[in-house]
GROMACS .gro file of C-alpha atoms in nm:
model
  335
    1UNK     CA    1   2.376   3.048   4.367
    2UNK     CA    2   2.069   2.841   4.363
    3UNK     CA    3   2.073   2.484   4.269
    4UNK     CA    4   1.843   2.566   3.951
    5UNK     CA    5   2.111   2.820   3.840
    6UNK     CA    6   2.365   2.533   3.926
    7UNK     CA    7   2.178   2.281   3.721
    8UNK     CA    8   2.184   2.518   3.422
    9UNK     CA    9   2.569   2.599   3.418
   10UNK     CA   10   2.609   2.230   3.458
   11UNK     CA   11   2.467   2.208   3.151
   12UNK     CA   12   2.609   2.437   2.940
   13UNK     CA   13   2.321   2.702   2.932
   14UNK     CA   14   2.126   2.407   2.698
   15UNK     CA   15   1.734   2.442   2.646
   16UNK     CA   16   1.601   2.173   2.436
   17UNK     CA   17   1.285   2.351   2.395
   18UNK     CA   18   1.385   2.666   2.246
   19UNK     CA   19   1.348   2.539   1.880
   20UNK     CA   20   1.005   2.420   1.952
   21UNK     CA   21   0.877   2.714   2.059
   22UNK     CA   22   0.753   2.895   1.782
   23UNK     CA   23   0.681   2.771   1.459
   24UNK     CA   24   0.890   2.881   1.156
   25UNK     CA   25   1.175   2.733   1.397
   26UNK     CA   26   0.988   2.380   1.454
   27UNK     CA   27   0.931   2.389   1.038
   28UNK     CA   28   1.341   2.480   1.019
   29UNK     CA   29   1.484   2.224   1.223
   30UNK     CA   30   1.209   1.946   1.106
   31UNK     CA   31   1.428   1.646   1.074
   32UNK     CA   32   1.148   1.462   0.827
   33UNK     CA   33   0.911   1.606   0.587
   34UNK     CA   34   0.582   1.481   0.464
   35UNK     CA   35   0.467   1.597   0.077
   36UNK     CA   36   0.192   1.477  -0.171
   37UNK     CA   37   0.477   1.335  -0.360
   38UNK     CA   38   0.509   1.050  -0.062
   39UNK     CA   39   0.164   0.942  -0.113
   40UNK     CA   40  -0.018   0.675  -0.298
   41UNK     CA   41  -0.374   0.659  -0.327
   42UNK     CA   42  -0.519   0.284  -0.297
   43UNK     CA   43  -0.930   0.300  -0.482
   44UNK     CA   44  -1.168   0.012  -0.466
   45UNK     CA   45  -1.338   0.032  -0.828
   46UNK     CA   46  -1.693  -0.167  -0.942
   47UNK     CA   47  -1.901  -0.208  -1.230
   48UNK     CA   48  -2.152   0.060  -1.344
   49UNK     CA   49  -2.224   0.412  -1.447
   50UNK     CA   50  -2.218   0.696  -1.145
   51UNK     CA   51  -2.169   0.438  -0.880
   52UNK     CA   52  -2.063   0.485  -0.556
   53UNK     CA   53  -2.057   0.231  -0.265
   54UNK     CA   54  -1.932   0.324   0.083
   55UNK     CA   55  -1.739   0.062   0.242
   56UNK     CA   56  -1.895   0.014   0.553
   57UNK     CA   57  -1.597  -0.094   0.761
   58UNK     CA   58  -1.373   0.222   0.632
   59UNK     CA   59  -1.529   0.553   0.676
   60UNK     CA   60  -1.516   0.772   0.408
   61UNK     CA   61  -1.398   0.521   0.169
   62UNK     CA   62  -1.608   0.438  -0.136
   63UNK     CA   63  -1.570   0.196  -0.442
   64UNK     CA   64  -1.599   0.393  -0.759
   65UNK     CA   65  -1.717   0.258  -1.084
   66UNK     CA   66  -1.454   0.339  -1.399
   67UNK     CA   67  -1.579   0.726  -1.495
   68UNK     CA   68  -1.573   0.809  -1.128
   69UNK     CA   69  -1.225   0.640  -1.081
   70UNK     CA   70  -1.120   0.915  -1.347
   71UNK     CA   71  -1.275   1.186  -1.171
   72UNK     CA   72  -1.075   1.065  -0.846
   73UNK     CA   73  -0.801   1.007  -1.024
   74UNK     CA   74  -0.823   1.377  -1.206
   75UNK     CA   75  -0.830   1.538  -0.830
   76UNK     CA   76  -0.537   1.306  -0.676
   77UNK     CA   77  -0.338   1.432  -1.005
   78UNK     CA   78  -0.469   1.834  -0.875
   79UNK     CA   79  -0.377   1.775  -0.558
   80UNK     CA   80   0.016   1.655  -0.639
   81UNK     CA   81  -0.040   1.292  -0.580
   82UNK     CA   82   0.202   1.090  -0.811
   83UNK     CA   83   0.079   0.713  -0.826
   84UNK     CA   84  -0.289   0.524  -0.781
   85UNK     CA   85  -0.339   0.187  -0.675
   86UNK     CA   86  -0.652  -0.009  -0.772
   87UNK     CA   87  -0.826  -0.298  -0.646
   88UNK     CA   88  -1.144  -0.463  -0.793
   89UNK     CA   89  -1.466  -0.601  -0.641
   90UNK     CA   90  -1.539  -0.865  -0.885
   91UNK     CA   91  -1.877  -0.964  -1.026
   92UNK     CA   92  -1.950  -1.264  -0.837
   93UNK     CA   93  -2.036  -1.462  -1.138
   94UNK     CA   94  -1.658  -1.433  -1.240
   95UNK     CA   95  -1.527  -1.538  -0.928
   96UNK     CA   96  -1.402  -1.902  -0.992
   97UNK     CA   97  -1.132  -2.156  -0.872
   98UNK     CA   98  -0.868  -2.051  -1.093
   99UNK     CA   99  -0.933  -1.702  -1.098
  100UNK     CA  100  -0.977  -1.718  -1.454
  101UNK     CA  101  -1.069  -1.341  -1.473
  102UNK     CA  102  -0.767  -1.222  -1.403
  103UNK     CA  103  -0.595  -1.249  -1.697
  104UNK     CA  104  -0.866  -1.126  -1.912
  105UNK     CA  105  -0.769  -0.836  -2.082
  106UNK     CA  106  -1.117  -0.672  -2.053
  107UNK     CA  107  -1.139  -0.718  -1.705
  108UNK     CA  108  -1.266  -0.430  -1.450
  109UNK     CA  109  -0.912  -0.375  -1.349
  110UNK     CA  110  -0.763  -0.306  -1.693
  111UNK     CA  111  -1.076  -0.116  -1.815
  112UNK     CA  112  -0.991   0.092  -1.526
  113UNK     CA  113  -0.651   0.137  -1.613
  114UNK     CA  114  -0.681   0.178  -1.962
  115UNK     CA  115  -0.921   0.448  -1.877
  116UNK     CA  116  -0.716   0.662  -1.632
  117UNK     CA  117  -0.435   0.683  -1.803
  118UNK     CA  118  -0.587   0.821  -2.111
  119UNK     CA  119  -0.730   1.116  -1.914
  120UNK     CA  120  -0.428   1.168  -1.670
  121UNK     CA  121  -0.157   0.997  -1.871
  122UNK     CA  122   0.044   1.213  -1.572
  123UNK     CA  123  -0.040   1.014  -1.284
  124UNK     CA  124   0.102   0.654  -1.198
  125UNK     CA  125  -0.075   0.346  -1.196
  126UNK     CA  126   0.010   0.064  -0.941
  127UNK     CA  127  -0.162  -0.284  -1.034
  128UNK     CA  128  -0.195  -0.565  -0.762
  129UNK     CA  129  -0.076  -0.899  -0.897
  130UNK     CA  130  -0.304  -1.180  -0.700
  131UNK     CA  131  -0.570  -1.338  -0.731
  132UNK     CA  132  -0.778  -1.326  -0.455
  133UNK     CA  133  -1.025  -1.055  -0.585
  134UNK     CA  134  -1.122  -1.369  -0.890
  135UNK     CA  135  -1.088  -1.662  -0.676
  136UNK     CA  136  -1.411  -1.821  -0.537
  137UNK     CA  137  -1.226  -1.928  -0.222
  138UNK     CA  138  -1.118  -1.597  -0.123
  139UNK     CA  139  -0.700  -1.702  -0.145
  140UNK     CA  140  -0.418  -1.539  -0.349
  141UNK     CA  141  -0.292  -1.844  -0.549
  142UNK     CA  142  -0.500  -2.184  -0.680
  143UNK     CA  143  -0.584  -2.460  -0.498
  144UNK     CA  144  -0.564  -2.814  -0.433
  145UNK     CA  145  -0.773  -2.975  -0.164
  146UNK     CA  146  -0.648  -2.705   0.140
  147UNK     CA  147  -0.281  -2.655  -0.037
  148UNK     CA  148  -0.196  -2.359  -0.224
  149UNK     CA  149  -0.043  -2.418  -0.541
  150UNK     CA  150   0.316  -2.223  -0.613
  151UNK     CA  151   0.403  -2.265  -0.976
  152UNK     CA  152   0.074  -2.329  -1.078
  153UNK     CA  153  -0.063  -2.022  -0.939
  154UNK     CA  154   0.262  -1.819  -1.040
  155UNK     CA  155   0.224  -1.909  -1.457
  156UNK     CA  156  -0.150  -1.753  -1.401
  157UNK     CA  157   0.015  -1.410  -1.228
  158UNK     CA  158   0.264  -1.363  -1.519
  159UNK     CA  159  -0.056  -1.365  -1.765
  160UNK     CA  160  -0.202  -1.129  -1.532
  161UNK     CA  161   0.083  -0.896  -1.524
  162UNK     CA  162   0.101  -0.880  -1.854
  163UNK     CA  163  -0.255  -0.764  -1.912
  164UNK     CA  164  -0.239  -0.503  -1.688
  165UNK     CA  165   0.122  -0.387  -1.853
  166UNK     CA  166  -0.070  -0.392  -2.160
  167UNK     CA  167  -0.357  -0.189  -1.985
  168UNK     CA  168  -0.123   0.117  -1.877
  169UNK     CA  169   0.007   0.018  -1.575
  170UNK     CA  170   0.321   0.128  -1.499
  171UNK     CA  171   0.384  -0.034  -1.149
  172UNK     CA  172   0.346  -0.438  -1.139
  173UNK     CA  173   0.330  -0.500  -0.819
  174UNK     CA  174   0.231  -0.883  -0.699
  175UNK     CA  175   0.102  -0.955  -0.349
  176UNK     CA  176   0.044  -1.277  -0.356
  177UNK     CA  177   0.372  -1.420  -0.178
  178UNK     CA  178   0.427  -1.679  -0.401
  179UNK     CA  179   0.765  -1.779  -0.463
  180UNK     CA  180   0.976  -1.719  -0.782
  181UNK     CA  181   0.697  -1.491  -0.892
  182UNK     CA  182   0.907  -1.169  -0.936
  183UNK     CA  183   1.137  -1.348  -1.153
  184UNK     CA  184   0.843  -1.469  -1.385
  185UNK     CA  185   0.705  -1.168  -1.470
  186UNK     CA  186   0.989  -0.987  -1.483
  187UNK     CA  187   1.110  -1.189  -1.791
  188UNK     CA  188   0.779  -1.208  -1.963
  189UNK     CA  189   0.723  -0.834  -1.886
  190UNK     CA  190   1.098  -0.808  -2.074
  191UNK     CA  191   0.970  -1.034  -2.320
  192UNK     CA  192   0.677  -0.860  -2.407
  193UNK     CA  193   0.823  -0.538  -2.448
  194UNK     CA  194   0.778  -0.407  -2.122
  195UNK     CA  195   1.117  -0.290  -1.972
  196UNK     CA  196   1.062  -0.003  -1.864
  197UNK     CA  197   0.744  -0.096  -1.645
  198UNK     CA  198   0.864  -0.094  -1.229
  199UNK     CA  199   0.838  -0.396  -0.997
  200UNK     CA  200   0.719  -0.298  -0.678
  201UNK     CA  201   0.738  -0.665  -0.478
  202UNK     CA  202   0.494  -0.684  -0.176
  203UNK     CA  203   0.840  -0.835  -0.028
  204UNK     CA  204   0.696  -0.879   0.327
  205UNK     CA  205   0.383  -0.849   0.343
  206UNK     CA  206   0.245  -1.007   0.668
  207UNK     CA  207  -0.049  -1.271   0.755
  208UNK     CA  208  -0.180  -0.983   0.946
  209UNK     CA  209  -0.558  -0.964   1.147
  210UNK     CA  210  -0.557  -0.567   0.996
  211UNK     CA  211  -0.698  -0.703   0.652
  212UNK     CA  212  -0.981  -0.762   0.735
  213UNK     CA  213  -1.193  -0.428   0.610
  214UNK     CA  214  -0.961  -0.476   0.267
  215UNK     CA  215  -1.117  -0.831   0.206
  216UNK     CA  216  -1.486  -0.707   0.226
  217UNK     CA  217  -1.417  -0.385  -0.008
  218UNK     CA  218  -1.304  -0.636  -0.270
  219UNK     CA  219  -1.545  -0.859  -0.144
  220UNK     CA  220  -1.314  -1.218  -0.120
  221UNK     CA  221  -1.381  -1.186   0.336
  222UNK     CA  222  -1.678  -1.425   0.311
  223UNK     CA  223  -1.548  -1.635   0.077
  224UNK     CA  224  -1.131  -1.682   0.232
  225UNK     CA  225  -1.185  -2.056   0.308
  226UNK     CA  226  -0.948  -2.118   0.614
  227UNK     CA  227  -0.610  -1.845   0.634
  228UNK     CA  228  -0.345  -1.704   0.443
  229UNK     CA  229  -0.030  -1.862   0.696
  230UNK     CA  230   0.128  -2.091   0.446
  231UNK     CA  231   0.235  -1.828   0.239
  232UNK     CA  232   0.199  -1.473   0.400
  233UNK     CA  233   0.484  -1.411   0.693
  234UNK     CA  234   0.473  -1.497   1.036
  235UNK     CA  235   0.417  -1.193   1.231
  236UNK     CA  236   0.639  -1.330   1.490
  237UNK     CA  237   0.941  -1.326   1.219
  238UNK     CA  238   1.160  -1.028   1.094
  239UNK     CA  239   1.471  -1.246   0.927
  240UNK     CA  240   1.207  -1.378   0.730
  241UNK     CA  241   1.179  -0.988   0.575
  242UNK     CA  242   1.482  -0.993   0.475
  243UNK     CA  243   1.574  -1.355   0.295
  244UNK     CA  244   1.225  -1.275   0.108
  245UNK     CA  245   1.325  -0.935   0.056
  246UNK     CA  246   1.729  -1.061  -0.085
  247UNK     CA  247   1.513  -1.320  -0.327
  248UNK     CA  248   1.300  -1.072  -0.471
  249UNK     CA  249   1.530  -0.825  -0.546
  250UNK     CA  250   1.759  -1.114  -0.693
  251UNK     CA  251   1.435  -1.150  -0.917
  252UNK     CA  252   1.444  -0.824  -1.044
  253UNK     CA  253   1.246  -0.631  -0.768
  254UNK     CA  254   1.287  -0.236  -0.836
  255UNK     CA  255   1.071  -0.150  -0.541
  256UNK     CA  256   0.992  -0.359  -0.222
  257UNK     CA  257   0.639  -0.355   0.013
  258UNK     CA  258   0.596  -0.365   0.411
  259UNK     CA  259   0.263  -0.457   0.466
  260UNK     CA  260   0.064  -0.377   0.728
  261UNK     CA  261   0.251  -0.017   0.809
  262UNK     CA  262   0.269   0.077   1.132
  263UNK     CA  263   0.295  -0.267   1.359
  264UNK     CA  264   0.560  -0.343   1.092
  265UNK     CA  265   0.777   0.030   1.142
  266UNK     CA  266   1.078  -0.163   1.287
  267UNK     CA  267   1.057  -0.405   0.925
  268UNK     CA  268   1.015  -0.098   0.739
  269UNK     CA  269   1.352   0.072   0.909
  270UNK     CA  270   1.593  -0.253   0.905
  271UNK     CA  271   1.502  -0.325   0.541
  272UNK     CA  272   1.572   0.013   0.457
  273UNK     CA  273   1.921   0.053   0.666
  274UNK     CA  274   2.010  -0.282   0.511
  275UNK     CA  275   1.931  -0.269   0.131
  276UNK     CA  276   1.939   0.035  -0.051
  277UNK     CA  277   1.632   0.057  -0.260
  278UNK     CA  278   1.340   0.212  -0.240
  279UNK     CA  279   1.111   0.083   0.046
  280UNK     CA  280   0.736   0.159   0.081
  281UNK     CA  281   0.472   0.077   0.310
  282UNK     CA  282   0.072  -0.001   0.327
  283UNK     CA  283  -0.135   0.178   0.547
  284UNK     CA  284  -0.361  -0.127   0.526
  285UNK     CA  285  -0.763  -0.091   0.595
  286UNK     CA  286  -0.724  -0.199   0.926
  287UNK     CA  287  -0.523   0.059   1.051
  288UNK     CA  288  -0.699   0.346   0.831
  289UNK     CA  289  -1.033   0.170   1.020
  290UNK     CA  290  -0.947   0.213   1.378
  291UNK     CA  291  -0.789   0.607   1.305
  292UNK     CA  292  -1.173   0.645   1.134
  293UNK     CA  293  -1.379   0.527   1.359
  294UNK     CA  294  -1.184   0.652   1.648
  295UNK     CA  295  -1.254   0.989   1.542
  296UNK     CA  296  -1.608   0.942   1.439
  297UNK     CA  297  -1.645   0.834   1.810
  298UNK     CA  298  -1.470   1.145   1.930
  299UNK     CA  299  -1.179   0.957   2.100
  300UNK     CA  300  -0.926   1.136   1.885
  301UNK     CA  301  -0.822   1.427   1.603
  302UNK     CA  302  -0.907   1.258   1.304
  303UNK     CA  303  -0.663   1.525   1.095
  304UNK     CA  304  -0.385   1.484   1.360
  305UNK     CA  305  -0.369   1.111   1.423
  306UNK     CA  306  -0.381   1.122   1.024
  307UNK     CA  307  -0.053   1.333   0.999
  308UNK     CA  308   0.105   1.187   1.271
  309UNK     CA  309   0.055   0.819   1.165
  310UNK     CA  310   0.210   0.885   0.814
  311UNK     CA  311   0.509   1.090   0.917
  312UNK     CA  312   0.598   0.786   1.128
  313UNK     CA  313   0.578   0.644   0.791
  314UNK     CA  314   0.855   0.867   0.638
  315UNK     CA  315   1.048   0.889   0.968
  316UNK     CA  316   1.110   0.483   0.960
  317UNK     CA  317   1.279   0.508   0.586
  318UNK     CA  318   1.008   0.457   0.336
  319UNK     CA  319   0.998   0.634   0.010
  320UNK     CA  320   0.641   0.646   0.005
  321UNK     CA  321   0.271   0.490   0.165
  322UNK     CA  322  -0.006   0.314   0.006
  323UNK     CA  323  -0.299   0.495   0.273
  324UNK     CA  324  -0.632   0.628   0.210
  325UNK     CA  325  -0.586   0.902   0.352
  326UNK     CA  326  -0.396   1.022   0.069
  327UNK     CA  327  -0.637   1.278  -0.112
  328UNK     CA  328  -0.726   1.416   0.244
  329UNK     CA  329  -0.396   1.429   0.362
  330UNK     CA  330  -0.249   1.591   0.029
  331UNK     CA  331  -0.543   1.844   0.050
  332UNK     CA  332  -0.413   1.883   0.375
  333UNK     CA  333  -0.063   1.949   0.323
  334UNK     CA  334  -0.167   2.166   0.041
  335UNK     CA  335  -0.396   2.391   0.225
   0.00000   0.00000   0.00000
């Protein structure tokens, strides 16, 4: 008897590769599964008529003005996409210290919203609580000298949450770290009449180097006057995750937010074996950046790293990802 046929017996006749080797058996076996209905598409909308501006940092990402934010939203709902996110670059002119804009019911954001949802009352709309797209200064909250200001800056979310609730959104979901927020607005959303709209709390959301292409689609990256460390998490810290993760959901959370995704996959799988609610995760514009330009520069598959990057994604725990690659990767999955 050879030592190969020794080695075999020894191991009980076991070839870990038969199941790989053909297809319809990979597909059987497949221990995590990737659908449209995991995806949420993140848009950048502007003013105008017919406008599109490509974001020069993301490949193949564009801001839309309101009628073509319909038409995108029109083909995500096509495709089997369930939710939207939208983010506004704001008129400069409207930009001030308080963010003042935010909270105006006629703002781009709830035009937006208002719009979609009366031609695709199907699809989902996810709002962004923050202020950083109005604020002159480029931060999420209001300021005094260099200090961020909590409760000041938390009474001017709640009126912003509640426009956007009043817009159509069905998803409030605030970024902006501040504490006690999720607790505001889920009373005055109660208040108002709004029970039924979902929290999704960017829980732990990072101070993270992969915003960077984010903050100059909304257009606040020139204008962020020092950084966002005394309120976004230490990237050195996971306990951190889950005290602000207990809080929020104390508050009333419904949904909680990893943010970035993928340097954040071990986050993303302890908050999900340790709470049991729905966890999601942002593919932020960092990350979609360096898969895009990679590609464009021939170093790798653009569709492959595309799949791959998501399904590690699902395979961590979370219920769904903010990415946009979501309309390519739906059209994708759909064939």
């Amino acid at each position: 008897m050879s030592w190969e046929k020794h080695d075999m017996d020894f191991l009980g006749g076991r070839r870990l590769r038969r199941p790989r080797m053909a297809g319809w058996s990979r597909n059987l076996v497949a221990e995590t599964v990737l659908t449209p209905s995991d995806l949420i598409w993140p848009i950048f909308v502007i003013e105008g008529h017919n406008e599109r501006q490509p974001v020069a940092t993301m490949p193949g990402v564009e801001r839309l003005s309101v009628d073509l934010a319909v038409e995108a939203a029109k083909a995500a709902h096509a495709e089997g996409i369930p939710a939207m996110a939208l983010f506004p670059n704001t008129d400069p002119s409207k930009r001030t210290e308080d963010g003042a804009e935010a909270t105006n019911r006629d703002n781009l954001v709830c035009r937006t919203l208002s719009a979609i949802k009366d031609a695709v009352p199907e699809i989902g709309l996810v709002a962004d609580v923050a202020l950083d797209p109005y604020t002159s200064h480029g931060h999420d909250g209001v300021m005094a000298g260099e200090e961020i200001l909590n409760d000041e800056t938390v009474s001017i979310l709640v009126k912003q949450a509640l426009v956007q609730a009043q817009s159509g959104a069905d998803v409030i979901a605030p970024s902006d770290m501040m504490d006690g927020r999720i607790g505001a607005i889920r009373g005055a959303l109660d208040d108002e009449g709004f029970e039924k709209t979902i929290l999704l709390s960017y829980a732990a959301k990072y101070a993270s180097a992969f915003y960077g292409p984010f903050r100059d689609a909304v257009g606040s990256g020139a204008r962020l006057k020092g950084t966002k460390l005394s309120y976004q998490m230490d990237p050195a810290n996971a306990e951190d995750a889950i005290r602000e993760v207990e809080q929020d959901l104390a508050e009333g959370a419904d949904w909680i937010m990893v943010k970035p995704g993928m340097p954040y996959l071990d986050i993303c799988r302890m908050l999900k074996d340790r709470f049991d609610v729905p966890v999601f995760a942002y593919q932020v514009s960092g990350e979609y950046a360096m898969i895009a330009h990679a590609a464009q520069a021939g170093i790798l598959d653009r569709e492959a790293a595309m799949a791959e990057s998501l399904m590690a994604f699902k395979r961590a725990g979370c219920s769904g990802i903010l990415t946009y690659f979501a309309l390519d990767m739906a059209r994708k999955i759909n064939g």
